[in-house]
Coordinates of N, CA and C and ligand atoms in Angstrom, one line a residue:
M16 N 80.1 126.0 47.0 CA 80.0 127.4 46.8 C 81.3 128.1 47.0
M17 N 81.7 129.0 46.1 CA 83.0 129.7 46.3 C 82.8 130.7 47.5
K18 N 83.8 130.7 48.4 CA 83.7 131.7 49.5 C 84.5 132.9 49.2
L19 N 83.9 134.0 49.2 CA 84.6 135.3 48.9 C 85.3 135.8 50.1
Q20 N 86.6 136.2 49.9 CA 87.3 136.7 51.1 C 87.1 138.2 51.3
Q21 N 86.8 138.6 52.4 CA 86.7 140.0 52.8 C 87.6 140.2 53.9
H22 N 88.2 141.4 54.0 CA 89.2 141.7 55.1 C 88.5 142.5 56.2
G23 N 88.8 142.1 57.4 CA 88.2 142.8 58.5 C 88.9 144.1 58.8
V24 N 88.1 145.0 59.3 CA 88.6 146.3 59.7 C 87.6 146.9 60.7
T25 N 88.2 147.7 61.6 CA 87.3 148.5 62.5 C 87.4 150.0 62.1
I26 N 86.2 150.5 61.8 CA 86.1 151.9 61.5 C 85.5 152.6 62.7
W27 N 86.4 153.4 63.4 CA 86.0 154.0 64.7 C 85.6 155.5 64.5
F28 N 84.3 155.7 64.7 CA 83.8 157.1 64.6 C 83.9 157.8 66.0
T29 N 84.6 158.9 66.1 CA 84.7 159.6 67.3 C 84.2 161.1 67.1
G30 N 83.7 161.7 68.1 CA 83.3 163.1 68.0 C 82.2 163.4 69.1
L31 N 81.9 164.7 69.2 CA 81.0 165.1 70.2 C 79.6 164.5 70.0
S32 N 78.8 164.5 71.0 CA 77.4 164.1 70.9 C 76.7 165.1 69.9
G33 N 76.0 164.5 68.9 CA 75.3 165.3 67.9 C 76.2 165.7 66.7
A34 N 77.4 165.2 66.7 CA 78.3 165.5 65.6 C 77.9 164.8 64.3
G35 N 77.3 163.6 64.5 CA 76.8 162.9 63.3 C 77.4 161.4 63.2
K36 N 77.9 160.9 64.3 CA 78.5 159.6 64.3 C 77.5 158.5 63.9
T37 N 76.3 158.5 64.6 CA 75.3 157.5 64.3 C 74.8 157.6 62.9
T38 N 74.5 158.8 62.5 CA 74.0 159.1 61.1 C 74.9 158.5 60.1
I39 N 76.2 158.9 60.1 CA 77.1 158.5 59.1 C 77.4 157.0 59.2
S40 N 77.6 156.5 60.4 CA 77.9 155.0 60.5 C 76.7 154.2 60.0
Q41 N 75.5 154.6 60.3 CA 74.3 153.9 59.7 C 74.2 153.9 58.2
N42 N 74.6 155.1 57.7 CA 74.6 155.2 56.2 C 75.7 154.3 55.6
V43 N 76.9 154.3 56.2 CA 78.0 153.5 55.7 C 77.5 152.0 55.8
E44 N 76.9 151.7 57.0 CA 76.5 150.3 57.2 C 75.5 149.8 56.1
S45 N 74.5 150.6 55.8 CA 73.6 150.2 54.7 C 74.2 150.1 53.4
E46 N 75.1 151.0 53.1 CA 75.8 150.9 51.8 C 76.6 149.6 51.7
L47 N 77.3 149.3 52.7 CA 78.2 148.1 52.7 C 77.3 146.9 52.6
R48 N 76.2 146.8 53.3 CA 75.3 145.7 53.3 C 74.8 145.5 51.9
R49 N 74.4 146.6 51.3 CA 73.9 146.6 49.9 C 74.9 146.0 49.0
M50 N 76.2 146.3 49.2 CA 77.2 145.8 48.4 C 77.6 144.3 48.7
G51 N 77.0 143.8 49.8 CA 77.2 142.4 50.1 C 78.2 142.1 51.2
Y52 N 78.7 143.1 51.8 CA 79.7 142.8 52.9 C 79.1 142.5 54.2
S53 N 79.8 141.7 55.0 CA 79.4 141.4 56.4 C 79.8 142.6 57.3
V54 N 78.8 143.2 57.9 CA 79.1 144.4 58.7 C 78.4 144.3 60.1
E55 N 79.1 144.9 61.1 CA 78.4 145.0 62.4 C 78.6 146.4 62.9
L56 N 77.6 147.0 63.4 CA 77.6 148.4 64.0 C 77.5 148.3 65.5
L57 N 78.5 148.8 66.2 CA 78.5 148.9 67.6 C 78.3 150.4 68.0
D58 N 77.1 150.7 68.3 CA 76.7 152.1 68.6 C 76.8 152.3 70.1
G59 N 77.5 153.4 70.5 CA 77.7 153.7 71.9 C 76.4 153.6 72.7
D60 N 75.3 154.3 72.2 CA 74.1 154.4 73.0 C 73.5 153.0 73.2
I61 N 73.6 152.1 72.2 CA 73.0 150.8 72.4 C 73.9 149.9 73.2
V62 N 75.2 150.0 73.0 CA 76.2 149.2 73.7 C 76.0 149.5 75.2
R63 N 75.8 150.7 75.6 CA 75.7 151.1 77.0 C 74.4 150.5 77.7
Q64 N 73.5 150.0 76.9 CA 72.3 149.3 77.4 C 72.6 147.9 77.7
Y65 N 73.6 147.3 77.1 CA 73.9 145.9 77.3 C 75.3 145.6 77.7
L66 N 76.2 145.6 76.8 CA 77.6 145.3 77.0 C 78.3 146.1 78.1
T67 N 78.0 147.4 78.2 CA 78.7 148.2 79.2 C 77.6 148.9 80.1
K68 N 76.5 148.2 80.3 CA 75.5 148.7 81.2 C 76.1 148.9 82.6
G69 N 75.7 150.0 83.2 CA 76.2 150.3 84.6 C 77.4 151.2 84.6
L70 N 78.1 151.3 83.5 CA 79.2 152.2 83.5 C 78.8 153.7 83.4
G71 N 79.5 154.5 84.1 CA 79.2 156.0 84.1 C 80.1 156.7 83.1
F72 N 80.4 158.0 83.5 CA 81.0 158.9 82.6 C 82.3 159.5 83.2
S73 N 82.8 158.9 84.2 CA 84.2 159.3 84.7 C 85.2 158.8 83.6
K74 N 86.4 159.3 83.7 CA 87.4 158.9 82.7 C 87.6 157.4 82.8
A75 N 87.7 156.8 84.0 CA 87.9 155.4 84.2 C 86.7 154.6 83.5
D76 N 85.5 155.0 83.7 CA 84.3 154.3 83.2 C 84.3 154.5 81.6
R77 N 84.6 155.7 81.2 CA 84.6 155.9 79.7 C 85.6 155.1 79.1
D78 N 86.8 155.0 79.7 CA 87.9 154.1 79.2 C 87.5 152.7 79.1
E79 N 86.8 152.2 80.2 CA 86.3 150.8 80.3 C 85.3 150.6 79.2
N80 N 84.4 151.5 79.0 CA 83.4 151.4 77.9 C 84.1 151.2 76.5
V81 N 85.1 152.0 76.3 CA 85.8 152.0 75.0 C 86.6 150.6 74.9
R82 N 87.2 150.2 76.0 CA 88.0 148.9 75.9 C 87.0 147.7 75.7
R83 N 85.9 147.7 76.3 CA 84.9 146.6 76.0 C 84.4 146.6 74.6
I84 N 84.1 147.8 74.1 CA 83.7 147.9 72.7 C 84.9 147.4 71.8
G85 N 86.1 147.8 72.1 CA 87.3 147.4 71.4 C 87.5 145.9 71.4
F86 N 87.2 145.3 72.5 CA 87.4 143.9 72.7 C 86.5 143.1 71.7
V87 N 85.2 143.6 71.6 CA 84.3 142.9 70.7 C 84.7 143.3 69.2
A88 N 85.0 144.5 69.0 CA 85.4 145.0 67.6 C 86.6 144.1 67.1
N89 N 87.5 143.8 68.0 CA 88.7 143.1 67.7 C 88.3 141.6 67.3
L90 N 87.4 141.0 68.1 CA 87.0 139.6 67.7 C 86.3 139.6 66.4
L91 N 85.5 140.6 66.1 CA 84.8 140.6 64.8 C 85.8 140.9 63.7
T92 N 86.7 141.8 63.9 CA 87.6 142.3 62.9 C 88.5 141.1 62.4
R93 N 89.0 140.3 63.4 CA 89.8 139.2 63.1 C 89.1 138.0 62.4
N94 N 87.7 138.1 62.4 CA 86.9 137.2 61.7 C 86.4 137.8 60.4
N95 N 87.1 138.8 59.9 CA 86.9 139.4 58.6 C 85.6 140.2 58.5
V96 N 85.0 140.7 59.6 CA 83.8 141.5 59.5 C 84.3 143.0 59.4
I97 N 83.5 143.8 58.7 CA 83.8 145.2 58.8 C 83.0 145.8 60.0
V98 N 83.7 146.3 60.9 CA 83.1 146.8 62.2 C 83.0 148.3 62.2
L99 N 81.8 148.8 62.5 CA 81.6 150.2 62.6 C 81.4 150.5 64.1
V100 N 82.2 151.3 64.7 CA 82.0 151.7 66.1 C 81.7 153.2 66.1
S101 N 80.6 153.5 66.8 CA 80.1 154.9 66.9 C 80.0 155.2 68.4
A102 N 81.0 155.9 68.9 CA 81.1 156.2 70.3 C 81.9 157.5 70.5
I103 N 81.4 158.4 71.4 CA 82.1 159.7 71.6 C 83.6 159.4 71.8
S104 N 83.9 158.4 72.6 CA 85.3 158.1 72.9 C 86.2 159.3 73.0
P105 N 86.1 160.1 74.0 CA 86.7 161.4 74.1 C 88.2 161.4 74.4
Y106 N 88.7 160.3 74.8 CA 90.2 160.3 75.2 C 91.1 159.7 74.2
R107 N 92.1 160.5 73.8 CA 93.0 160.1 72.7 C 93.8 158.9 73.1
D108 N 94.2 158.8 74.3 CA 95.1 157.7 74.7 C 94.5 156.3 74.5
V109 N 93.2 156.2 74.9 CA 92.6 154.9 74.8 C 92.1 154.6 73.4
R110 N 91.8 155.7 72.6 CA 91.5 155.4 71.2 C 92.8 154.9 70.5
D111 N 93.9 155.5 70.8 CA 95.2 155.0 70.2 C 95.5 153.6 70.7
E112 N 95.2 153.3 71.9 CA 95.4 152.0 72.5 C 94.6 151.0 71.6
M113 N 93.3 151.3 71.3 CA 92.5 150.5 70.5 C 93.0 150.3 69.0
R114 N 93.6 151.4 68.5 CA 94.2 151.3 67.2 C 95.4 150.3 67.2
D115 N 96.2 150.3 68.3 CA 97.3 149.4 68.3 C 96.8 147.9 68.6
Y116 N 95.8 147.8 69.4 CA 95.2 146.5 69.7 C 94.6 145.8 68.5
I117 N 93.8 146.6 67.8 CA 93.0 146.0 66.7 C 93.8 145.9 65.4
G118 N 94.6 146.9 65.2 CA 95.5 146.8 64.0 C 94.9 147.4 62.8
N119 N 93.9 146.6 62.2 CA 93.2 147.1 61.1 C 92.2 148.2 61.5
F120 N 92.6 149.4 61.5 CA 91.8 150.4 62.2 C 91.8 151.7 61.4
I121 N 90.6 152.2 61.3 CA 90.4 153.5 60.6 C 89.7 154.5 61.5
E122 N 90.3 155.6 61.8 CA 89.7 156.5 62.8 C 89.0 157.6 61.9
V123 N 87.7 157.8 62.2 CA 86.9 158.9 61.5 C 86.6 159.9 62.6
Y124 N 87.1 161.1 62.4 CA 86.8 162.2 63.3 C 85.6 162.9 62.7
V125 N 84.5 162.7 63.4 CA 83.2 163.4 63.0 C 83.2 164.7 63.7
N126 N 83.6 165.7 63.0 CA 83.9 167.0 63.5 C 82.9 168.1 63.2
S127 N 82.3 168.6 64.3 CA 81.3 169.6 64.1 C 81.5 170.5 65.4
P128 N 81.5 171.8 65.2 CA 81.7 172.7 66.4 C 80.7 172.5 67.4
L129 N 81.1 172.6 68.7 CA 80.2 172.4 69.8 C 78.9 173.2 69.6
A130 N 79.0 174.5 69.1 CA 77.8 175.3 69.0 C 76.8 174.7 68.0
V131 N 77.3 174.1 67.0 CA 76.4 173.4 66.0 C 75.8 172.2 66.6
C132 N 76.6 171.4 67.3 CA 76.0 170.2 68.0 C 74.9 170.6 69.0
E133 N 75.2 171.7 69.7 CA 74.3 172.2 70.7 C 73.0 172.7 70.0
Q134 N 73.2 173.3 68.9 CA 72.0 173.9 68.2 C 71.2 172.7 67.7
R135 N 71.8 171.6 67.2 CA 71.1 170.4 66.7 C 70.3 169.8 67.9
D136 N 71.0 169.7 69.0 CA 70.6 169.0 70.2 C 69.6 167.8 69.9
V137 N 70.1 166.9 69.1 CA 69.3 165.7 68.6 C 68.6 165.0 69.8
K138 N 69.2 164.8 70.9 CA 68.6 164.1 72.0 C 68.2 165.0 73.2
G139 N 68.3 166.3 73.0 CA 67.9 167.2 74.1 C 68.9 167.2 75.3
L140 N 70.1 166.6 75.1 CA 71.0 166.4 76.2 C 71.8 167.7 76.5
Y141 N 72.1 168.5 75.5 CA 72.8 169.7 75.8 C 72.0 170.6 76.7
K142 N 70.7 170.7 76.4 CA 69.8 171.5 77.2 C 69.9 171.1 78.7
K143 N 69.9 169.8 78.9 CA 70.0 169.2 80.2 C 71.3 169.5 80.9
A144 N 72.4 169.4 80.1 CA 73.7 169.6 80.6 C 73.9 171.1 81.0
R145 N 73.4 172.0 80.1 CA 73.5 173.4 80.4 C 72.6 173.8 81.7
A146 N 71.5 173.1 81.9 CA 70.7 173.3 83.0 C 71.3 172.7 84.3
G147 N 72.4 172.0 84.1 CA 73.0 171.3 85.3 C 72.3 170.0 85.7
E148 N 71.4 169.5 84.8 CA 70.7 168.3 85.1 C 71.6 167.1 84.8
M149 N 72.6 167.3 84.0 CA 73.5 166.2 83.6 C 74.9 166.7 83.9
K150 N 75.7 165.8 84.5 CA 77.1 166.2 84.8 C 78.0 165.4 83.9
N151 N 79.2 165.8 83.8 CA 80.2 165.1 83.0 C 79.8 165.0 81.5
F152 N 79.3 166.1 81.0 CA 78.8 166.0 79.6 C 79.9 166.5 78.7
T153 N 80.3 165.6 77.7 CA 81.4 166.0 76.8 C 81.2 167.3 76.1
G154 N 82.2 168.1 76.2 CA 82.1 169.4 75.5 C 81.6 170.5 76.4
I155 N 80.9 170.2 77.5 CA 80.3 171.1 78.4 C 81.2 171.2 79.7
D156 N 81.1 170.1 80.4 CA 82.0 170.0 81.6 C 82.8 168.8 81.7
D157 N 83.1 168.3 80.5 CA 84.0 167.1 80.4 C 84.8 167.3 79.1
P158 N 86.0 166.8 79.0 CA 86.9 167.1 77.9 C 86.6 166.3 76.6
Y159 N 86.9 166.8 75.5 CA 87.0 166.0 74.2 C 88.4 166.2 73.6
E160 N 89.1 165.2 73.4 CA 90.4 165.3 72.8 C 90.4 164.9 71.4
E161 N 90.6 165.9 70.5 CA 90.5 165.7 69.1 C 91.6 164.7 68.6
P162 N 91.3 163.8 67.6 CA 92.3 163.0 67.0 C 93.4 163.8 66.3
L163 N 94.6 163.4 66.4 CA 95.7 164.1 65.7 C 95.9 163.5 64.3
Y164 N 95.6 162.2 64.1 CA 96.0 161.6 62.9 C 94.8 160.7 62.3
A165 N 93.6 161.3 62.4 CA 92.4 160.5 61.9 C 92.6 160.3 60.4
E166 N 92.2 159.1 59.9 CA 92.3 158.8 58.5 C 91.3 159.6 57.7
V167 N 90.1 159.8 58.4 CA 89.1 160.6 57.7 C 88.6 161.7 58.7
E168 N 88.3 162.8 58.1 CA 87.6 163.9 58.9 C 86.3 164.3 58.2
C169 N 85.2 164.2 58.9 CA 83.9 164.6 58.3 C 83.5 165.9 59.0
K170 N 83.5 167.0 58.3 CA 83.1 168.3 58.9 C 81.6 168.4 58.6
T171 N 80.8 167.9 59.5 CA 79.4 167.7 59.2 C 78.6 169.0 59.2
H172 N 79.2 170.1 59.7 CA 78.5 171.4 59.6 C 78.7 172.0 58.2
L173 N 79.6 171.4 57.4 CA 80.0 172.0 56.1 C 79.6 171.1 54.9
E174 N 79.4 169.8 55.2 CA 79.1 168.8 54.1 C 77.9 168.0 54.4
T175 N 77.3 167.5 53.3 CA 76.1 166.7 53.4 C 76.4 165.4 54.0
I176 N 75.3 164.7 54.4 CA 75.4 163.4 55.0 C 76.0 162.4 53.9
S177 N 75.5 162.6 52.7 CA 76.0 161.7 51.7 C 77.5 161.9 51.3
A178 N 77.9 163.2 51.4 CA 79.3 163.5 51.2 C 80.2 162.9 52.3
S179 N 79.7 163.0 53.5 CA 80.5 162.4 54.7 C 80.5 160.9 54.5
T180 N 79.4 160.2 54.1 CA 79.4 158.8 53.9 C 80.3 158.4 52.8
S181 N 80.4 159.1 51.7 CA 81.3 158.8 50.6 C 82.7 158.9 51.0
K182 N 83.1 159.8 51.9 CA 84.4 160.0 52.3 C 84.9 158.7 53.0
V183 N 84.0 158.1 53.8 CA 84.4 156.9 54.6 C 84.5 155.7 53.6
L184 N 83.6 155.6 52.7 CA 83.6 154.5 51.7 C 84.8 154.6 50.8
N185 N 85.2 155.8 50.4 CA 86.3 156.0 49.5 C 87.6 155.7 50.3
K186 N 87.7 156.0 51.5 CA 88.9 155.6 52.3 C 89.0 154.1 52.4
L187 N 87.9 153.4 52.6 CA 87.9 151.9 52.7 C 88.3 151.4 51.3
E188 N 87.9 152.0 50.3 CA 88.3 151.5 48.9 C 89.8 151.8 48.7
M189 N 90.3 153.0 49.1 CA 91.7 153.4 48.9 C 92.6 152.4 49.7
L190 N 92.1 151.9 50.8 CA 93.0 151.0 51.7 C 92.7 149.6 51.3
N191 N 91.9 149.4 50.2 CA 91.7 148.0 49.7 C 90.9 147.1 50.6
Y192 N 90.0 147.7 51.5 CA 89.1 146.8 52.3 C 87.9 146.5 51.5
I193 N 87.5 147.4 50.5 CA 86.4 147.1 49.7 C 86.7 147.5 48.3
G194 N 85.9 147.0 47.3 CA 86.0 147.5 46.0 C 84.7 148.1 45.6
L195 N 84.7 149.4 45.5 CA 83.4 150.1 45.2 C 82.8 149.7 43.8
K196 N 83.8 149.6 42.9 CA 83.3 149.3 41.5 C 82.9 147.9 41.3
Y197 N 83.7 147.0 42.0 CA 83.4 145.6 41.9 C 83.0 145.0 43.2
S198 N 81.8 145.2 43.7 CA 81.4 144.8 45.0 C 81.3 143.3 45.1
V199 N 81.3 142.8 46.3 CA 81.1 141.4 46.6 C 79.9 140.8 45.8
Q200 N 78.8 141.6 45.9 CA 77.5 141.2 45.2 C 77.8 141.0 43.7
A201 N 78.5 142.0 43.1 CA 78.7 141.9 41.7 C 79.6 140.7 41.4
N202 N 80.6 140.4 42.2 CA 81.5 139.3 42.0 C 80.7 138.0 42.1
K203 N 79.7 137.9 43.0 CA 79.0 136.7 43.2 C 78.3 136.3 41.9
K204 N 77.9 137.2 41.1 CA 77.1 136.9 39.9 C 78.0 136.4 38.7
S205 N 79.3 136.7 38.8 CA 80.2 136.4 37.7 C 80.7 135.0 37.8
Ligands
ADP18 P1 76.0 161.5 67.2 O1 75.8 160.1 66.8 O2 77.4 162.0 66.8 O3 75.6 161.9 68.6 P2 73.7 161.9 65.4 O4 74.1 161.2 64.2 O5 72.8 161.3 66.3 O6 75.0 162.4 66.2 O7 73.1 163.4 65.0 C1 73.7 164.2 64.0 C2 72.7 165.2 63.4 O8 73.4 166.0 62.5 C3 71.6 164.5 62.7 O9 70.4 165.2 62.9 C4 72.0 164.7 61.2 O10 70.9 164.7 60.3 C5 72.7 166.0 61.2 N1 73.7 166.2 60.1 C6 73.8 167.2 59.3 N2 74.8 167.1 58.4 C7 75.4 165.9 58.7 C8 76.5 165.2 58.1 N3 77.2 165.7 57.1 N4 76.8 164.0 58.6 C9 76.1 163.5 59.7 N5 75.0 164.1 60.3 C10 74.7 165.3 59.8

């Protein structure tokens, strides 16, 4: 059987809680799977239950969280998997460190104003943070450092989920990680 070559890359989604990282990364994941690519999604919320269980939300712990995710993302990327990382990852220095470490790296800034994220309050966490029931909450009493050179920016308060998803897929195509028109699945049949 002919083995099709796919190139590994890590697509790193960063942004405030409720900005849309999980939503967009899951949509990108299912599109890529549909096209026949090998994909893994490392979602911050799930990772924190296993790989980084026990870590808190100090800068040191957040950095450790990001570095452990980056370690796994790197292993997968060098084995030609398309890796989607969805994590607040609020500190620019450690995100840039992951960019240098992994190499094939696309940063997606999932950008939505704090007020909109708070209005959405998908997990009810902003309410808790405002009530003082949660400390070190990003955007409330903990910093978020915006990317300066993200390859993609999704302004999720202004665009639809499908528009945000397409932006990411188009960037992957533009950088030659995927062929939207001639997907792996389509190639398999020829
Ligand atoms: P995060 O993973 O960043 O914490 P979620 O994906 O869990 O955020 O929640 C984002 C919310 O915003 C969802 O309810 C989603 O339906 C909504 N939303 C509205 N527009 C967009 C968009 N363009 N992209 C992503 N999410 C969007």
